[in-house]
Backbone as JSON, one array per atom type, in Angstrom:
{
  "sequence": "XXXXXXXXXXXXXXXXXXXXXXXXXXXXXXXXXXXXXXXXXXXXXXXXXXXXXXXXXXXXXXXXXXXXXXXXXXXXXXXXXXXXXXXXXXXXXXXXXXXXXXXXXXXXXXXXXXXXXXXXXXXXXXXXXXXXXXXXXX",
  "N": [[-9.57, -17.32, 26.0], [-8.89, -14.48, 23.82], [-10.31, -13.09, 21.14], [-8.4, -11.14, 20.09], [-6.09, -12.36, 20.6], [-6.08, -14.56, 19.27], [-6.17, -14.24, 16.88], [-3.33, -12.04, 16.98], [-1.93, -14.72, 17.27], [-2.27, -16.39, 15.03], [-0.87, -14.15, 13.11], [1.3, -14.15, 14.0], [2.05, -16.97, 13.41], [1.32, -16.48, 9.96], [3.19, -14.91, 9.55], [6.0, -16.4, 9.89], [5.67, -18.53, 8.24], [5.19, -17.17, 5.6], [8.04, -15.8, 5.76], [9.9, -18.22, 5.59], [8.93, -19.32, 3.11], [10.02, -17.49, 1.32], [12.17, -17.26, -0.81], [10.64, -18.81, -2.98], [8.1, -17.68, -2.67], [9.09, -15.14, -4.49], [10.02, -15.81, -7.19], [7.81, -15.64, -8.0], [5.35, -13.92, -10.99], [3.26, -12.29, -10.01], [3.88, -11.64, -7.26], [5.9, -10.37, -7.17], [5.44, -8.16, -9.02], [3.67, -6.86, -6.77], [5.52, -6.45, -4.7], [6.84, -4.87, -6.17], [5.19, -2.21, -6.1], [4.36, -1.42, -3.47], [6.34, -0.4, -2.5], [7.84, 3.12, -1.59], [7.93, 4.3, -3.86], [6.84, 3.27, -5.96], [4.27, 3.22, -5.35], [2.51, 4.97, -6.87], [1.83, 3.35, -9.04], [0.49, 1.39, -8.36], [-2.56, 1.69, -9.0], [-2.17, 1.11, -12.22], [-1.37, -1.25, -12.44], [-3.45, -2.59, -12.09], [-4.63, -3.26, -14.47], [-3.49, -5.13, -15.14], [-4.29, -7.68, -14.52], [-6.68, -8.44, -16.47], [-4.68, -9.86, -18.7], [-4.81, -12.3, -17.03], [-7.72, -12.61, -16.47], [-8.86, -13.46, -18.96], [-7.39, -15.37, -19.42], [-8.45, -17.26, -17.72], [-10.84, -17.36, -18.82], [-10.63, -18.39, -21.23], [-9.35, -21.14, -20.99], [-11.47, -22.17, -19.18], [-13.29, -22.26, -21.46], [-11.96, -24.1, -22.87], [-11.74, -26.71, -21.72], [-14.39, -27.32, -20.95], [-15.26, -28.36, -23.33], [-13.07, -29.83, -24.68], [-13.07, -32.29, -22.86], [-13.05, -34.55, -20.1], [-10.78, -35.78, -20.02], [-8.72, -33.1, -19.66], [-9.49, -32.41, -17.38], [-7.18, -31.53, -15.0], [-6.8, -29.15, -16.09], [-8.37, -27.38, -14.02], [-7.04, -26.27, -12.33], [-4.9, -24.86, -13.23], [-6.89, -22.91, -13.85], [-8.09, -21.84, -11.7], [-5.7, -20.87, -10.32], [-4.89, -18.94, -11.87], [-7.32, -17.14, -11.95], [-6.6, -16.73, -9.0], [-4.36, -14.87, -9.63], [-5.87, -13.04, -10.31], [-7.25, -11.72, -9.24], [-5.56, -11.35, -7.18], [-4.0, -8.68, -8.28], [-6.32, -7.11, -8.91], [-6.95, -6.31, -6.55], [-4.73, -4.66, -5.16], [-4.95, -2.08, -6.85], [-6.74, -0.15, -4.93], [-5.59, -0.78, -2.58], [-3.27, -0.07, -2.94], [-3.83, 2.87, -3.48], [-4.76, 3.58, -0.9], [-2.59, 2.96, 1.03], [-0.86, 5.02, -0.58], [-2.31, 7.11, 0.26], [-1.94, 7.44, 2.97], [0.76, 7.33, 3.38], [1.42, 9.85, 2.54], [0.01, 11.53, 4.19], [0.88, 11.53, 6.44], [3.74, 11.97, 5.54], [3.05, 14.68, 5.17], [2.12, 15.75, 7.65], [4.93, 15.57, 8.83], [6.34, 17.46, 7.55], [4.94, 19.74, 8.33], [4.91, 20.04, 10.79], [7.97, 20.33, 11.05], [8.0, 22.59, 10.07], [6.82, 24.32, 12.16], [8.11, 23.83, 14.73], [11.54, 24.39, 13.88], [13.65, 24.88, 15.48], [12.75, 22.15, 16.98], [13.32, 20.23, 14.97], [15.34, 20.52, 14.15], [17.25, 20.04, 16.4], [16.54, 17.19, 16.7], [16.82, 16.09, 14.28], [20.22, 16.18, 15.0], [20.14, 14.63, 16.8], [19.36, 12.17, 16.03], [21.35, 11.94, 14.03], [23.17, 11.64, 15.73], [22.92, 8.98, 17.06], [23.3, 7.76, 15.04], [25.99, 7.83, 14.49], [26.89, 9.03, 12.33], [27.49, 11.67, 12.47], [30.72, 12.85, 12.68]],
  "CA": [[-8.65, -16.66, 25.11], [-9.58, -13.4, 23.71], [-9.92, -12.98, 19.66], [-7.33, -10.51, 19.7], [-4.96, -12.98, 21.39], [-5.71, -16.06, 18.33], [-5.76, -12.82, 15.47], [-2.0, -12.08, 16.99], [-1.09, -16.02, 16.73], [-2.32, -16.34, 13.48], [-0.87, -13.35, 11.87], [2.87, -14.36, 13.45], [2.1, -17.66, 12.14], [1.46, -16.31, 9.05], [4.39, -14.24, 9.36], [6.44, -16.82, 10.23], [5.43, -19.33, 7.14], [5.8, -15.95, 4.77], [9.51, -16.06, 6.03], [10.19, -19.54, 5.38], [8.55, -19.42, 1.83], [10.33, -16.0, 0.84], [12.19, -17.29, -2.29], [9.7, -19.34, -3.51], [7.08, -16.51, -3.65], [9.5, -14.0, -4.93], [9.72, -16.25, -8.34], [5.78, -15.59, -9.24], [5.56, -12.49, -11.4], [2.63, -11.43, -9.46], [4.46, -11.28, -5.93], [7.34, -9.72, -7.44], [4.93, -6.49, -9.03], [3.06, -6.32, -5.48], [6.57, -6.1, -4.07], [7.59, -3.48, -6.1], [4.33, -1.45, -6.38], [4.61, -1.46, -2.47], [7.86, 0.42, -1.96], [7.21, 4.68, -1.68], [8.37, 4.74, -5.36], [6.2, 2.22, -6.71], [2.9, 3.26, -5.15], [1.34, 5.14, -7.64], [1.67, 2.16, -10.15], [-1.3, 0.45, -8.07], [-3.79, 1.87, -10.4], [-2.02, 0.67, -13.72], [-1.21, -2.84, -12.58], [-5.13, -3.39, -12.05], [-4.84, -3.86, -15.56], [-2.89, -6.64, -15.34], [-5.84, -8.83, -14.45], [-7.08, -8.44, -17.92], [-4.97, -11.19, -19.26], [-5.74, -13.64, -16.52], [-9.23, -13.24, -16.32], [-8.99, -14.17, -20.56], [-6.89, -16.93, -19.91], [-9.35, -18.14, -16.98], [-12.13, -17.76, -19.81], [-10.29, -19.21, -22.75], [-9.21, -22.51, -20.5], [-12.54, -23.15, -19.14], [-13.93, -22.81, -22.22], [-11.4, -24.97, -23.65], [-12.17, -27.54, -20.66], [-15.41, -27.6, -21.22], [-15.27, -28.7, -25.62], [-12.25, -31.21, -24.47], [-13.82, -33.27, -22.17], [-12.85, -34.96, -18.33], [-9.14, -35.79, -19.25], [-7.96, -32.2, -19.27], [-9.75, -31.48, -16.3], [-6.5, -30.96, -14.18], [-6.53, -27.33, -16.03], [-9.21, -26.52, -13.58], [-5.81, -25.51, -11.05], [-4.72, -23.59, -13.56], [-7.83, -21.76, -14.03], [-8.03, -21.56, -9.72], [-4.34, -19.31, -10.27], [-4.78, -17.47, -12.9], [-8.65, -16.39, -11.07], [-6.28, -16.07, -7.74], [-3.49, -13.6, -9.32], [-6.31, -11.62, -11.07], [-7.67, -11.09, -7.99], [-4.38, -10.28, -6.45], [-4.2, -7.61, -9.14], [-7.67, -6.48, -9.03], [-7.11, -5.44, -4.86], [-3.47, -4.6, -5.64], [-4.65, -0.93, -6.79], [-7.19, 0.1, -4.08], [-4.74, -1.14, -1.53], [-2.03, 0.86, -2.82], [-4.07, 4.36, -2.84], [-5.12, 3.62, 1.03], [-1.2, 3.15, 1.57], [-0.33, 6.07, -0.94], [-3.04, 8.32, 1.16], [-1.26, 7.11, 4.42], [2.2, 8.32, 3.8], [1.15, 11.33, 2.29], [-0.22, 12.09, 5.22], [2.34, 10.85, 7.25], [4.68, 13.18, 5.48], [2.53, 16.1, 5.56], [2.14, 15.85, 8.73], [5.79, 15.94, 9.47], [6.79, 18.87, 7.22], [4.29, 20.58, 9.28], [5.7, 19.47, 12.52], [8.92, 20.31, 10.76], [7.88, 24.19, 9.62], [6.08, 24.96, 13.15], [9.21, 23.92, 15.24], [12.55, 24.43, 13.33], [14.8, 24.39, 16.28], [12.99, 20.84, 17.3], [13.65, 19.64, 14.48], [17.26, 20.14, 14.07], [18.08, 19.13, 17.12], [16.14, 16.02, 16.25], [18.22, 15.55, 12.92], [21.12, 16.12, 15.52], [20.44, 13.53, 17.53], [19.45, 11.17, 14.65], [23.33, 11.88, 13.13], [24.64, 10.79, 16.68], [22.65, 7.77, 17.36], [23.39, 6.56, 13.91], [27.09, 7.38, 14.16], [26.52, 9.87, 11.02], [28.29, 13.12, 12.21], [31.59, 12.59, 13.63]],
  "C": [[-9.44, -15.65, 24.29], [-9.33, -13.5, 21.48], [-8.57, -12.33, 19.09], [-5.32, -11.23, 19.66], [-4.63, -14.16, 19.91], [-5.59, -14.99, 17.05], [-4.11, -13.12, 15.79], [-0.96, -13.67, 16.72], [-1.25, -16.57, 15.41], [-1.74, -15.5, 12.64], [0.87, -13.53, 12.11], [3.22, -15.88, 12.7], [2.42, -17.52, 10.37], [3.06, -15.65, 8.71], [5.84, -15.58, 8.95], [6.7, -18.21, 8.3], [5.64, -18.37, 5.59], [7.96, -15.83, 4.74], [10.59, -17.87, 5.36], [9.68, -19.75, 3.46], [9.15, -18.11, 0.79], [10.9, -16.2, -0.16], [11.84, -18.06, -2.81], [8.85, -18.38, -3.84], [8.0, -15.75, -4.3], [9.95, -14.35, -6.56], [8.43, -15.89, -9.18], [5.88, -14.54, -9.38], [4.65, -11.77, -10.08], [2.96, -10.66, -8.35], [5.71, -10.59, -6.72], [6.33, -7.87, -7.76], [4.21, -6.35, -7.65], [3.99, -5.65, -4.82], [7.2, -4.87, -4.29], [6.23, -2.15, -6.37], [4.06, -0.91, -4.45], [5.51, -1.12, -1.7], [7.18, 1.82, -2.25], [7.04, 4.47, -3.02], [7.43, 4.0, -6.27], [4.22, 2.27, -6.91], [2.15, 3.98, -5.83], [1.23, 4.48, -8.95], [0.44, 1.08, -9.95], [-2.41, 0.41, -9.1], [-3.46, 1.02, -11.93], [-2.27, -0.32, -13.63], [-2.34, -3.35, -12.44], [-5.15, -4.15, -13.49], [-4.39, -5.24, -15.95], [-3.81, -7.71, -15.29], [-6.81, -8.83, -15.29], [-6.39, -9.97, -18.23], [-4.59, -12.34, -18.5], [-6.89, -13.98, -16.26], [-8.95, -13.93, -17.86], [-8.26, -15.03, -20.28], [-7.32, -18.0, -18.76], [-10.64, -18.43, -17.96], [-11.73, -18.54, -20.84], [-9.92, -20.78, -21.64], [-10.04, -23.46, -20.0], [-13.07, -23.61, -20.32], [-13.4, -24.06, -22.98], [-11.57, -26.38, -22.71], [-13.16, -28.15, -21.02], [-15.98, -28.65, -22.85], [-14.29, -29.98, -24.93], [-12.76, -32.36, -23.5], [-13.01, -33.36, -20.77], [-10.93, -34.88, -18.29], [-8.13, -34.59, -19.49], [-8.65, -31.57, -17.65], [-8.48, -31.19, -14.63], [-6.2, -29.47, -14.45], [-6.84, -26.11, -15.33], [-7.74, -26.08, -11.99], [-5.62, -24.31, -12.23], [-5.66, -22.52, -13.8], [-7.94, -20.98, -12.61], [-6.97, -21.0, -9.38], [-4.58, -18.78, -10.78], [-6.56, -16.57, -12.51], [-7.25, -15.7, -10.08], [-5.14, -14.88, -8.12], [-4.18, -12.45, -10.12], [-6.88, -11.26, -9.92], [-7.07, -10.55, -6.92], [-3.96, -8.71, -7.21], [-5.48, -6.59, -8.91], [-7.19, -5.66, -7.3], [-5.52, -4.86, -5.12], [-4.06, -2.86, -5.77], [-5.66, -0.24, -5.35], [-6.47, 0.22, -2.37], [-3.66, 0.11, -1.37], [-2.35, 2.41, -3.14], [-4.58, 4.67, -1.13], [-3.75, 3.81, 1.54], [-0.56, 4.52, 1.26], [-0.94, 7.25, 0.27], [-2.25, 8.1, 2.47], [-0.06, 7.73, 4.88], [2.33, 9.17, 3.09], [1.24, 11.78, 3.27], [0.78, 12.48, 6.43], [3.55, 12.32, 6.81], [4.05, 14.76, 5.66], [2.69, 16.56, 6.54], [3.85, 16.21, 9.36], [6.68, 16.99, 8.74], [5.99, 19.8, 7.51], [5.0, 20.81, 10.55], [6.73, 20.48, 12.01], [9.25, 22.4, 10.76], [7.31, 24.79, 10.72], [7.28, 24.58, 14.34], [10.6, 23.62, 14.36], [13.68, 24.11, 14.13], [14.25, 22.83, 16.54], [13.34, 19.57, 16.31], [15.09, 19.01, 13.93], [17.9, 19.35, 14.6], [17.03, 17.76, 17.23], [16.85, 15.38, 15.39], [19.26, 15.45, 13.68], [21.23, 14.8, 16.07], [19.99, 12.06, 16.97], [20.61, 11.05, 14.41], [24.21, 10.98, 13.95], [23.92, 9.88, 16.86], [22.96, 6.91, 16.07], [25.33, 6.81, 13.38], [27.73, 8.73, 12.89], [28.03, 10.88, 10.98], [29.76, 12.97, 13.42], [32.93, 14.15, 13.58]]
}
């Protein structure tokens, strides 16, 4: 079996377990701003929301430290310190992500208001036959 072959079963797995968990994540703030920082309209908010991982790193530092002074029987806080690390770190990649995507369908569009301005007739009758496969222009 080829890597590419257990990559593709792992990622519809994943897919698959993403589907099944879809309003459960869509409760956690963090998956909710990824979600919407991840639509066209949203993507140049990547950069701001880095900031967001400001106050969960401080409330991963204020809980250890407070861990640490209280002794063994709070140590179930160390989960909450092991989320509030994992959604600053969903934050932290959160903007980098979303200027690789922004650069992408820039391009993407550039590219096709080029296309668009170097054939005019193919584009029409492109829009044309967009209108009738979707019913549009009757």
């Amino acid at each position: 079996m080829f890597i590419s072959d257990r990559v593709r079963r792992r990622w519809r797995q994943s897919e698959n377990t993403a589907q099944n968990l879809e309003e459960t994540r869509r409760s956690f703030p963090t998956n909710r701003i990824r979600d919407a920082v991840y639509t066209r309209c949203g993507l140049k908010w990547g950069v701001p929301a880095v900031l967001l991982a400001a106050p969960y790193i401080g409330a991963c530092k204020l809980l250890s430290d407070f861990i640490d002074q209280a002794g063994s029987e709070w140590g179930w806080l160390h989960l909450v310190v092991l989320l509030c690390a994992w959604n600053a770190l969903k934050m932290l990649w959160l903007g980098p992500m979303s200027l690789i995507a922004l650069a992408r369908v820039r391009h993407r569009e550039h590219v096709q208001r080029r296309n668009a301005r170097r054939h005019p007739a193919a584009s029409s009758e492109q829009a044309d036959a967009d209108l009738a496969l979707t019913g549009g222009a009757s």
